[in-house]
Coordinates of C-alpha atoms and ligand atoms in Angstrom, one line a residue:
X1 CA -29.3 -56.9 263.0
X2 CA -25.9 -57.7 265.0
X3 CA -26.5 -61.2 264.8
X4 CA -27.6 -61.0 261.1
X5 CA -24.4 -59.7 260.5
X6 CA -22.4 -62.3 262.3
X7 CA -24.4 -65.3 260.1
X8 CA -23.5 -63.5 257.2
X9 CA -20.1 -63.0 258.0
X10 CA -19.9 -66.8 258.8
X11 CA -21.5 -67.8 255.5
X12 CA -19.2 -65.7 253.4
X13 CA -15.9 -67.3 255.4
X14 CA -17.5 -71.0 254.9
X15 CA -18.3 -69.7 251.0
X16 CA -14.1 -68.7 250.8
X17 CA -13.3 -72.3 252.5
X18 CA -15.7 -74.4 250.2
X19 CA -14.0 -72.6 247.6
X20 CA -10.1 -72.5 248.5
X21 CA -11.2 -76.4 248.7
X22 CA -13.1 -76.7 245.4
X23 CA -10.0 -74.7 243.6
X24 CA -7.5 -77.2 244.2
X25 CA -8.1 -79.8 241.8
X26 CA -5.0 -81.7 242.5
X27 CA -4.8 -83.9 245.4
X28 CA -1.8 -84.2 247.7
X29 CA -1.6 -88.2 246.9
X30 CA -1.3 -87.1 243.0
X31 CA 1.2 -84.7 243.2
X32 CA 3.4 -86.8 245.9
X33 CA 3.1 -89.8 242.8
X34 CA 4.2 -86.7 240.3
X35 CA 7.0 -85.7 242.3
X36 CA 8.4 -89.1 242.9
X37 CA 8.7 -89.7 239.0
X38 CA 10.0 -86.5 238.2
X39 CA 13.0 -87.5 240.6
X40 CA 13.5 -90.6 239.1
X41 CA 13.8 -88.6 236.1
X42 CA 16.2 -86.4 236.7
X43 CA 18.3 -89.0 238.4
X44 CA 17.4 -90.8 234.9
X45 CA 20.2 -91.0 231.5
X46 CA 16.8 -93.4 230.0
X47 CA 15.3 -90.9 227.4
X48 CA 19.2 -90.2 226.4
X49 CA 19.6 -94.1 225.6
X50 CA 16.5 -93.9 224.0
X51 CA 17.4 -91.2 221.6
X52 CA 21.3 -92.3 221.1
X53 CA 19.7 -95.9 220.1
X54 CA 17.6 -94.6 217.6
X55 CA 20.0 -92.5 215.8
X56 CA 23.4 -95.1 216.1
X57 CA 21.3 -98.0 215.2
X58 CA 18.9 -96.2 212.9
X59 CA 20.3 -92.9 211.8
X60 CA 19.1 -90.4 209.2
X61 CA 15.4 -91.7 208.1
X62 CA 13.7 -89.6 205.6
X63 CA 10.0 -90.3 205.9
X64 CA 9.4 -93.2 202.6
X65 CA 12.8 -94.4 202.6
X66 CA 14.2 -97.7 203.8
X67 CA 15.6 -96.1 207.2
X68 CA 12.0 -95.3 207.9
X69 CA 11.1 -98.5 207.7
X70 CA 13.8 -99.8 210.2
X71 CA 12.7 -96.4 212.8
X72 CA 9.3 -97.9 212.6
X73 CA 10.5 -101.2 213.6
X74 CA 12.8 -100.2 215.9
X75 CA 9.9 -98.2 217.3
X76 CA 7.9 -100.8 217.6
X77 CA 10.2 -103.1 219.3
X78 CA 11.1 -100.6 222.2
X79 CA 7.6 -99.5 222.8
X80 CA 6.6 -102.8 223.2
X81 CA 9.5 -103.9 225.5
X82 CA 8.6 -100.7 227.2
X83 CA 5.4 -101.8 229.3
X84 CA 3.1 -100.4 227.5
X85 CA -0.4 -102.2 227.0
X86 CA -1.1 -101.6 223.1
X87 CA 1.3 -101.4 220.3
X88 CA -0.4 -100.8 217.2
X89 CA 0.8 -99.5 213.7
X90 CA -1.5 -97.3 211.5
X91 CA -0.9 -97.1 207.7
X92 CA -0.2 -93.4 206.3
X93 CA 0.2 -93.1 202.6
X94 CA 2.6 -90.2 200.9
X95 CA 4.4 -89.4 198.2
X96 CA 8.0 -89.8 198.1
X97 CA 11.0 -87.9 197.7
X98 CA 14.7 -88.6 197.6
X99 CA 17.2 -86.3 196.7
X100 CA 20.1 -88.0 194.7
X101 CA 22.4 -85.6 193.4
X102 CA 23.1 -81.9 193.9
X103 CA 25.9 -79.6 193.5
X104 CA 26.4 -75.1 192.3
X105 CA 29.0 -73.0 191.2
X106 CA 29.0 -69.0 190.5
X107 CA 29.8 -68.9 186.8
X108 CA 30.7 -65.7 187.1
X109 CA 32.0 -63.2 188.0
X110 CA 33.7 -64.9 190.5
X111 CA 33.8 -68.8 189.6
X112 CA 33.6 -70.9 193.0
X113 CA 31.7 -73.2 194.4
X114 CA 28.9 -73.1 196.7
X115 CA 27.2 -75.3 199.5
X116 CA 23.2 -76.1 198.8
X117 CA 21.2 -78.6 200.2
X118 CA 18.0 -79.7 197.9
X119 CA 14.7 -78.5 199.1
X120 CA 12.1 -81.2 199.8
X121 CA 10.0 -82.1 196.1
X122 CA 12.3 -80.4 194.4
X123 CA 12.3 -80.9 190.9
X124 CA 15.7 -81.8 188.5
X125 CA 18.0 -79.4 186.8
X126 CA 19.0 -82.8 183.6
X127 CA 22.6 -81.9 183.9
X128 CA 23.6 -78.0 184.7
X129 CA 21.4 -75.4 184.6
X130 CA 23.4 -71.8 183.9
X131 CA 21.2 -69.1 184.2
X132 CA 21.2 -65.5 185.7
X133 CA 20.1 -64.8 189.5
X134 CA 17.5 -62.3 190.3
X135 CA 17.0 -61.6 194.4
X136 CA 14.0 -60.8 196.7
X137 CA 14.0 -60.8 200.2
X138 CA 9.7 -61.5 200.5
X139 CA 7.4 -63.2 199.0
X140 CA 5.8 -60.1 198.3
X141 CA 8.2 -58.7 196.7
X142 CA 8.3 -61.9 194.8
X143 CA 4.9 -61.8 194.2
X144 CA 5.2 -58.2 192.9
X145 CA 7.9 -58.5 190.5
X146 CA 7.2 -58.5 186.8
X147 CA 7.2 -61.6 184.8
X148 CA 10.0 -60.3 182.8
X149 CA 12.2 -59.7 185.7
X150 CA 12.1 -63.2 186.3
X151 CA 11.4 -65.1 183.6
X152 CA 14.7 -67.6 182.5
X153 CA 16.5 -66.7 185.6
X154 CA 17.3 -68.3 189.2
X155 CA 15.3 -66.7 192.1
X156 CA 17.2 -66.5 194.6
X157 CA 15.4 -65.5 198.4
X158 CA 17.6 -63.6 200.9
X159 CA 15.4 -63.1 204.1
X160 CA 17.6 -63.5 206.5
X161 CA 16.1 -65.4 210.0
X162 CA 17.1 -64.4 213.5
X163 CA 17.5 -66.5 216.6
X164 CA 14.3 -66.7 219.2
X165 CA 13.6 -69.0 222.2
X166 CA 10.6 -69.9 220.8
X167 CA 11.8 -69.5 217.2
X168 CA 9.2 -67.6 216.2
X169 CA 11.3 -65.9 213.0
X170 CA 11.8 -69.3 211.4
X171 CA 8.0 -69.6 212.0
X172 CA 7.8 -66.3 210.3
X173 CA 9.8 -66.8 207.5
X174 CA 8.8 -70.8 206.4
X175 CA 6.5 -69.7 203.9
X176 CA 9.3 -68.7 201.7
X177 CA 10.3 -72.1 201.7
X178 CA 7.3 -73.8 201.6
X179 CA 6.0 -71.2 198.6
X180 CA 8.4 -69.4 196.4
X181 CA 8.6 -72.1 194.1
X182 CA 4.6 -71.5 193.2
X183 CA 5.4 -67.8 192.1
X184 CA 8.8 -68.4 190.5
X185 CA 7.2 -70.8 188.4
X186 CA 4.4 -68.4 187.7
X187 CA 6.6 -66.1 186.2
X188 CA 8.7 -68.2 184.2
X189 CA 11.9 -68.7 186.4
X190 CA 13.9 -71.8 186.0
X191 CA 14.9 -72.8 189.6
X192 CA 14.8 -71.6 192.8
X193 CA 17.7 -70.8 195.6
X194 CA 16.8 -69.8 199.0
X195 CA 19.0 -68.8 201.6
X196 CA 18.6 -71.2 204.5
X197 CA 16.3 -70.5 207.3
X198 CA 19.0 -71.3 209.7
X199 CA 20.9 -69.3 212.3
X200 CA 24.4 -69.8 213.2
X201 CA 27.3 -69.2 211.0
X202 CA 28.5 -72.3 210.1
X203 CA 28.6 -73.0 206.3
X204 CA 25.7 -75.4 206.3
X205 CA 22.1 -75.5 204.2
X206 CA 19.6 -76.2 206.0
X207 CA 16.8 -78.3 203.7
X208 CA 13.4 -78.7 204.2
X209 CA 10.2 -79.6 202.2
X210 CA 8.4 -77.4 199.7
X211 CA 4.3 -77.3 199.1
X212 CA 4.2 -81.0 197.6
X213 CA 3.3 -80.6 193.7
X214 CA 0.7 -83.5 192.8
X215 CA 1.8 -83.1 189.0
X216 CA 5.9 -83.3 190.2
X217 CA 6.4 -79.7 188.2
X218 CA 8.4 -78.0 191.2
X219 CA 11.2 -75.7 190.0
X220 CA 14.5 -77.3 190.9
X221 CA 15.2 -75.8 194.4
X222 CA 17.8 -75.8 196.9
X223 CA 18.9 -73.8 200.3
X224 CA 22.6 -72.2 200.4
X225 CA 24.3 -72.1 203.2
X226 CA 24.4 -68.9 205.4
X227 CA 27.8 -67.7 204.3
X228 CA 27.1 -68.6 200.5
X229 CA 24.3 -66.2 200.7
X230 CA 26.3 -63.7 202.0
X231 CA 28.7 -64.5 199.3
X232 CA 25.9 -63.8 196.7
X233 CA 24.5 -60.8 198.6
X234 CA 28.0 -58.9 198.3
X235 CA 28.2 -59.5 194.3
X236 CA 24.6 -58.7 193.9
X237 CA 25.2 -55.5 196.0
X238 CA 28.3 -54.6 193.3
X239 CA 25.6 -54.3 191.0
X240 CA 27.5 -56.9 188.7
X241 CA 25.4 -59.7 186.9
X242 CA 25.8 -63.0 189.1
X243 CA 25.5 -66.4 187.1
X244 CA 25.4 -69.6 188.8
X245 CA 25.0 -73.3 187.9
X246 CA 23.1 -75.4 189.4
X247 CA 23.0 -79.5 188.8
X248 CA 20.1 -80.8 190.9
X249 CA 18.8 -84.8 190.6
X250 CA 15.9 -85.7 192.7
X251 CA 13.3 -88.7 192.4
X252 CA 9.6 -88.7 193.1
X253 CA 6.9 -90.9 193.2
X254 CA 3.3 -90.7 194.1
X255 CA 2.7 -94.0 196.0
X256 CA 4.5 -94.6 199.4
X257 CA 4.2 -94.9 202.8
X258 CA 4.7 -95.7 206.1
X259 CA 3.4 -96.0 210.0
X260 CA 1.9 -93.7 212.7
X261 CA 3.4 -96.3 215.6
X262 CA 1.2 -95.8 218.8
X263 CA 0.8 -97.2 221.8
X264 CA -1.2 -97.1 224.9
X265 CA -0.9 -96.9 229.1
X266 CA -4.7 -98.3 229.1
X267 CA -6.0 -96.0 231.8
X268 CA -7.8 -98.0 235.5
X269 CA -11.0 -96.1 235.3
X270 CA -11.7 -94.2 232.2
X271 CA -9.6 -96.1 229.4
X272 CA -11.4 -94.2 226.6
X273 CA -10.0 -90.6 228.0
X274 CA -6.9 -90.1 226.3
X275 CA -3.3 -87.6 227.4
X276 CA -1.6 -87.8 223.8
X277 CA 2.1 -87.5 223.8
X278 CA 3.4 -87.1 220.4
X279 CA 6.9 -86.3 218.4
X280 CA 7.6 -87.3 215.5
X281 CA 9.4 -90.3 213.9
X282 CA 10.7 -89.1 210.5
X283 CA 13.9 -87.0 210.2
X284 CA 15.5 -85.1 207.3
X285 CA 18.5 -87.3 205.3
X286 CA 21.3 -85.3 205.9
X287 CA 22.0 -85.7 209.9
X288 CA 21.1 -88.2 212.3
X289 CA 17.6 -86.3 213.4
X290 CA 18.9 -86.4 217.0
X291 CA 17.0 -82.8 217.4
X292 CA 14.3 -82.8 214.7
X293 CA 12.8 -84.9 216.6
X294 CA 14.7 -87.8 218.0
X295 CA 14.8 -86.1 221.0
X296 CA 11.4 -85.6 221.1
X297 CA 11.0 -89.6 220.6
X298 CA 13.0 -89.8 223.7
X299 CA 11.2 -87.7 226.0
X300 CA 7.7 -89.1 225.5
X301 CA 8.8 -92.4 225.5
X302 CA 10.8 -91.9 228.6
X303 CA 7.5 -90.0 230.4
X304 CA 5.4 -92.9 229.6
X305 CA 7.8 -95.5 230.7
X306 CA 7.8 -93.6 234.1
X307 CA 4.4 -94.0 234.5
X308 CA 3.9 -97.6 233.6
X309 CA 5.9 -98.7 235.7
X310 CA 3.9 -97.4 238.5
X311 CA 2.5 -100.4 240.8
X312 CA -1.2 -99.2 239.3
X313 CA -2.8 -97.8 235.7
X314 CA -3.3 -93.9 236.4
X315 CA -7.2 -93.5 235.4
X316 CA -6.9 -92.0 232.3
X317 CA -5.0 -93.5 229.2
X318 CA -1.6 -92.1 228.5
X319 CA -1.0 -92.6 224.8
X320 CA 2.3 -92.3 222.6
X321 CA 1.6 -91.4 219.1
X322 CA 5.0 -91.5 216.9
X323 CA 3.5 -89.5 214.0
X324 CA 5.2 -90.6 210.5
X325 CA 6.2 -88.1 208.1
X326 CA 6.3 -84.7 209.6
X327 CA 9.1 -83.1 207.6
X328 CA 7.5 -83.2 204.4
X329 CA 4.0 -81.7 204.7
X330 CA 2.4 -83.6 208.3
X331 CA 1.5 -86.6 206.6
X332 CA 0.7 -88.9 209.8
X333 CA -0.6 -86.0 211.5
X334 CA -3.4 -85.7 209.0
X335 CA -3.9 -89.4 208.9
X336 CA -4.6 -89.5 212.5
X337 CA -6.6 -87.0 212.7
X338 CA -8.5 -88.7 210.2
X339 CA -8.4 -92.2 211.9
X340 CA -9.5 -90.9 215.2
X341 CA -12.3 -88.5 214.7
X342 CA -14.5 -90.4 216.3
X343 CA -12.8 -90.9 219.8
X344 CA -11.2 -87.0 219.6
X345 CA -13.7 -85.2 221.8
X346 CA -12.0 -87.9 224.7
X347 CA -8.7 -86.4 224.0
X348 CA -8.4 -84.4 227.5
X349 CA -4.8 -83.1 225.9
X350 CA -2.2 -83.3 224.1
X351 CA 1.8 -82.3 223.9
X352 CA 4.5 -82.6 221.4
X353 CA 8.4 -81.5 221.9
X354 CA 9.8 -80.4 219.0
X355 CA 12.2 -77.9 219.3
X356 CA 15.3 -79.3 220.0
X357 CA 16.7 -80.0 222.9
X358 CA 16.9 -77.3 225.1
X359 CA 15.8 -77.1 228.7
X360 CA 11.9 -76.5 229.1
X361 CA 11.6 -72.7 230.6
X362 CA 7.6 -72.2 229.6
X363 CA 4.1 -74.0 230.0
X364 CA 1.8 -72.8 227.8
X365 CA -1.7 -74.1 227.4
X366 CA -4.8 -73.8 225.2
X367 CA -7.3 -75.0 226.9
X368 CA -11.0 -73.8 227.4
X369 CA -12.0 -72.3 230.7
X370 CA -14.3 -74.9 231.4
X371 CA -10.5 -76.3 232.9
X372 CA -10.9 -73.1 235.7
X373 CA -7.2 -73.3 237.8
X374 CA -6.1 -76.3 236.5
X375 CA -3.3 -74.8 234.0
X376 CA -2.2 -72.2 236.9
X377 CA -2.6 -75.7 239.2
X378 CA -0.4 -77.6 236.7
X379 CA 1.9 -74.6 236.7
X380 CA 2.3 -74.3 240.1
X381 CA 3.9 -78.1 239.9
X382 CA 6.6 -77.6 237.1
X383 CA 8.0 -74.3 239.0
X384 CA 10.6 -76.3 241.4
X385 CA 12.4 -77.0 237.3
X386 CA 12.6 -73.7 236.7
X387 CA 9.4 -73.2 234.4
X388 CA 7.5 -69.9 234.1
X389 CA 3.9 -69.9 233.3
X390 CA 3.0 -68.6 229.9
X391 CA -0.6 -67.7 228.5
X392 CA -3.3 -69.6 227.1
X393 CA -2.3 -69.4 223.6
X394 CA 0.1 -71.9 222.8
X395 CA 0.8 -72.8 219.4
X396 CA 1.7 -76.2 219.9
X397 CA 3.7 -79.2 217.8
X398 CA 3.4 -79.2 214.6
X399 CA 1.8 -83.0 214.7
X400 CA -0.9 -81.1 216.9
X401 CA -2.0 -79.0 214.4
X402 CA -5.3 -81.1 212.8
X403 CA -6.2 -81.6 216.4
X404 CA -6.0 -78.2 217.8
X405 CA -7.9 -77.1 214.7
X406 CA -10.6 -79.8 215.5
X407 CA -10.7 -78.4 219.5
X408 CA -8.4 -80.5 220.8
X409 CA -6.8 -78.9 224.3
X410 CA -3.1 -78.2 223.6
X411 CA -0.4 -78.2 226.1
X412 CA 2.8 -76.0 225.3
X413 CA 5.8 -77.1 226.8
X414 CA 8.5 -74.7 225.5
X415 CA 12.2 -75.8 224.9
X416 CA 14.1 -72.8 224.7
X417 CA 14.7 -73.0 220.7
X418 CA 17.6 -70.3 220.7
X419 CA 20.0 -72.1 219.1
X420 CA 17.5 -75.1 217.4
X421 CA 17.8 -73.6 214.0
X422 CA 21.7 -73.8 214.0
X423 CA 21.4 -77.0 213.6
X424 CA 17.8 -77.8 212.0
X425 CA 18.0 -79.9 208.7
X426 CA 21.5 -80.0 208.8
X427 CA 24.2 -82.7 208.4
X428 CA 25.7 -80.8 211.8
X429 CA 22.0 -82.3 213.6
X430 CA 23.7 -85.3 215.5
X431 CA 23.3 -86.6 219.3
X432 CA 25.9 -85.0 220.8
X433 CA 24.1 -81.5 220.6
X434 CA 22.0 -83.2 223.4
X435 CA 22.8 -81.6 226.8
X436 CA 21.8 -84.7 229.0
X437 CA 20.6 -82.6 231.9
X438 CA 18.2 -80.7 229.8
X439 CA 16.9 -84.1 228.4
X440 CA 16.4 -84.8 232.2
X441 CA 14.4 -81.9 233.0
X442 CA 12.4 -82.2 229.9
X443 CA 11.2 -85.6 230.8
X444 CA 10.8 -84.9 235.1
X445 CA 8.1 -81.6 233.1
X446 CA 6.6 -84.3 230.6
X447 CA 5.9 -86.7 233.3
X448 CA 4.6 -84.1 236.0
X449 CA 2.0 -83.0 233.5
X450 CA 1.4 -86.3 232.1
X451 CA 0.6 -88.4 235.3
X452 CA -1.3 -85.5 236.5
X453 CA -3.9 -85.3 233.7
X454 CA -4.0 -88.8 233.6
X455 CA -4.8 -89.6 237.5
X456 CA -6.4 -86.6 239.0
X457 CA -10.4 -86.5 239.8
Ligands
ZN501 ZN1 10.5 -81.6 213.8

């Protein structure tokens, strides 16, 4: 019996050693190689070149548009003086829209002017509109209201959007960008005003695209700035009739384009396994997209630089997807998706930044369990930069979308957003919101993970 006991004792203890051993799924040699790059990294301006290049020599570059043609080219060209072993460009047709002329005034009571930015497929006003305003603050209530309240006026939506780290509210309250314009029209409204989703108080709109409109019928509709909406907000409060005009001229057509750029770190040992890194290329016309998402350019870029310039391929293959037209409904997303079905069940992962430029304070993950401890693993790795672990929810880029919904392992690592949407699809988003040591950190995380997934067991 005694002895019995002793053998069982023994097997239990060599059953907790086999597995403490078969837990760790990261060998010492791998994280040494991941440490090492994530110093050069944060001794590393790189990713900062990277993004100050792209929006000096390239600038604003609305997805369709001329500038979009040069960001592909110029994507093109530094990817493949980068190291990497494939540079390919993948056709993604869209339609396009340009927004040429836009300007509004209160009529009365109080004549001024105001500061709008057009709304993504907006339709034109031909010459000034001058109509009445009727506010909601939901699209229910939108949705509720009586034709007759509506019908012949301007709709104008006052939700007002709060700041979050992970900017959740803006999540929240996009709908009412992407979907008023369906129910104004509906009801017979003649254009649409929404206050910007945009926090901050400077007197900026912040655009953005509506639900594309295959037939071109969208209401003409534009943000306000913040503090116009206010402005609008305090007569409407009076209980005074507001008029404005409004003098919109936008151009659409059906057939356009442009690239998904990608390019591959063909892995040593199982090239058809793929890590995606993905931001996207496109940015609104108003700033310099430094932000939304230059940055984001920048950081995967940078990662997968680190990597190939390693003395040996990592096993798996690290691949760089520059996704074209994000802003205006996900455009290359889809198209990828699309493109690649048949290789996506090798996608191990995949990760986007894009959410500004803040430091990275979370990894999140959704993967399924069949990964056991290697998120808590990967976890363990980022915390020397000051990243907590979140849970295995993420939500995930917004490029990642058609993969995540096709099963696709999604790996969240959060930029504190706080102040993003101060900025977001403004004229005010320009490179020197950039913190460089946050652009450092970002990369030291991007390549931790990266080279991780891409050379463990
Ligand atoms: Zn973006």
């Amino acid at each position: 019996m005694k002895t019995r006991t002793k053998f069982s004792l023994f097997c239990a203890l060599f059953a907790v050693l086999q597995a403490s051993a078969d837990e760790s799924l990261l060998s010492d040699d791998n994280i040494k190689t991941a440490k090492s790059l994530a110093a050069i990294a944060l001794a590393s301006d790189h990713a900062h070149t990277l993004v100050r290049d792209l929006t000096t020599q390239v600038g604003p570059r609305l997805a369709g548009s001329d500038a979009d043609k040069r960001a592909v080219a110029w994507a093109k060209t530094t990817l493949e003086k980068a190291g990497f072993d494939v540079v390919k460009l993948e056709p993604v047709e869209f339609p396009v829209w340009k927004r040429k002329l836009e300007s509004a005034r209160i009529v009365a009571p109080y004549p001024q002017k105001l500061i709008i930015s057009s709304l993504g497929f907006s339709g034109s006003t031909n010459g000034e509109l001058v109509a009445p305003v009727v506010s909601f603050t939901s699209l229910a209530a939108l949705q509720d209201a009586a034709p007759e309240q509506v019908a012949g006026k301007i709709v104008f939506m006052n939700r007002q959007i709060e700041r979050h780290i992970n900017g959740d509210d803006y999540g929240d309250a996009a709908p009412i960008r992407y979907r008023s314009n369906t129910f104004a029209k509906e009801k017979g409204a003649k254009a649409l005003l929404i206050r910007s989703l945009g926090t901050g108080s400077h007197r900026f709109a912040h655009t953005g695209a509506m639900t594309y409109d295959e037939f071109d019928t969208n209401l003409p509709a534009a943000a306000l700035s913040r503090p116009d909406a206010d402005q609008l907000e305090r007569i409407l409060d009076s209980g005074q009739e507001l008029v404005l005009g409004l003098n919109l001229d936008t151009e659409q057509r059906k057939e356009g384009g442009s690239f998904n750029v990608i390019a591959d770190i063909v892995g040593s040992e199982k090239p058809e396994e793929i890590i995606l890194l993905g931001a996207h290329l496109d940015s609104w016309d108003v700033g310099t997209g430094a932000l939304d998402d230059g940055v984001g350019v920048a950081i995967i870029i940078g990662t997968a630089e680190l990597i190939a310039s390693l003395p040996k391929r990592p096993r798996r293959t690290i691949r760089v997807v520059l996704f074209a037209n994000e802003e205006q409904g996900g455009w290359g997303a889809k198209q990828y998706a699309k493109a690649h079905a048949a290789e996506l069940q090798n996608h191990v992962a995949a990760a986007e930044p894009d959410l500004g430029a803040g430091r990275i304070w979370q990894f999140e993950t959704q993967v399924p369990a069949s990964w056991k401890s290697l998120p808590e693993e990967l976890a363990n790795q980022l915390s020397f930069l000051g990243i907590e672990r979140g849970g295995n929810k993420t939500r995930g880029g917004p490029d990642l979308q058609p993969l995540k919904e096709l099963g696709v392992p999604i790996l969240g690592l959060n930029q504190d957003g706080t102040y993003y949407f101060d900025y977001h699809h403004t004229e005010d988003d320009t490179l020197d919101k950039i913190e460089p040591a946050a652009l450092r950190q970002s990369v030291a995380a991007y390549v931790i993970i990266s080279y991780l997934l891409a050379d463990m067991e």
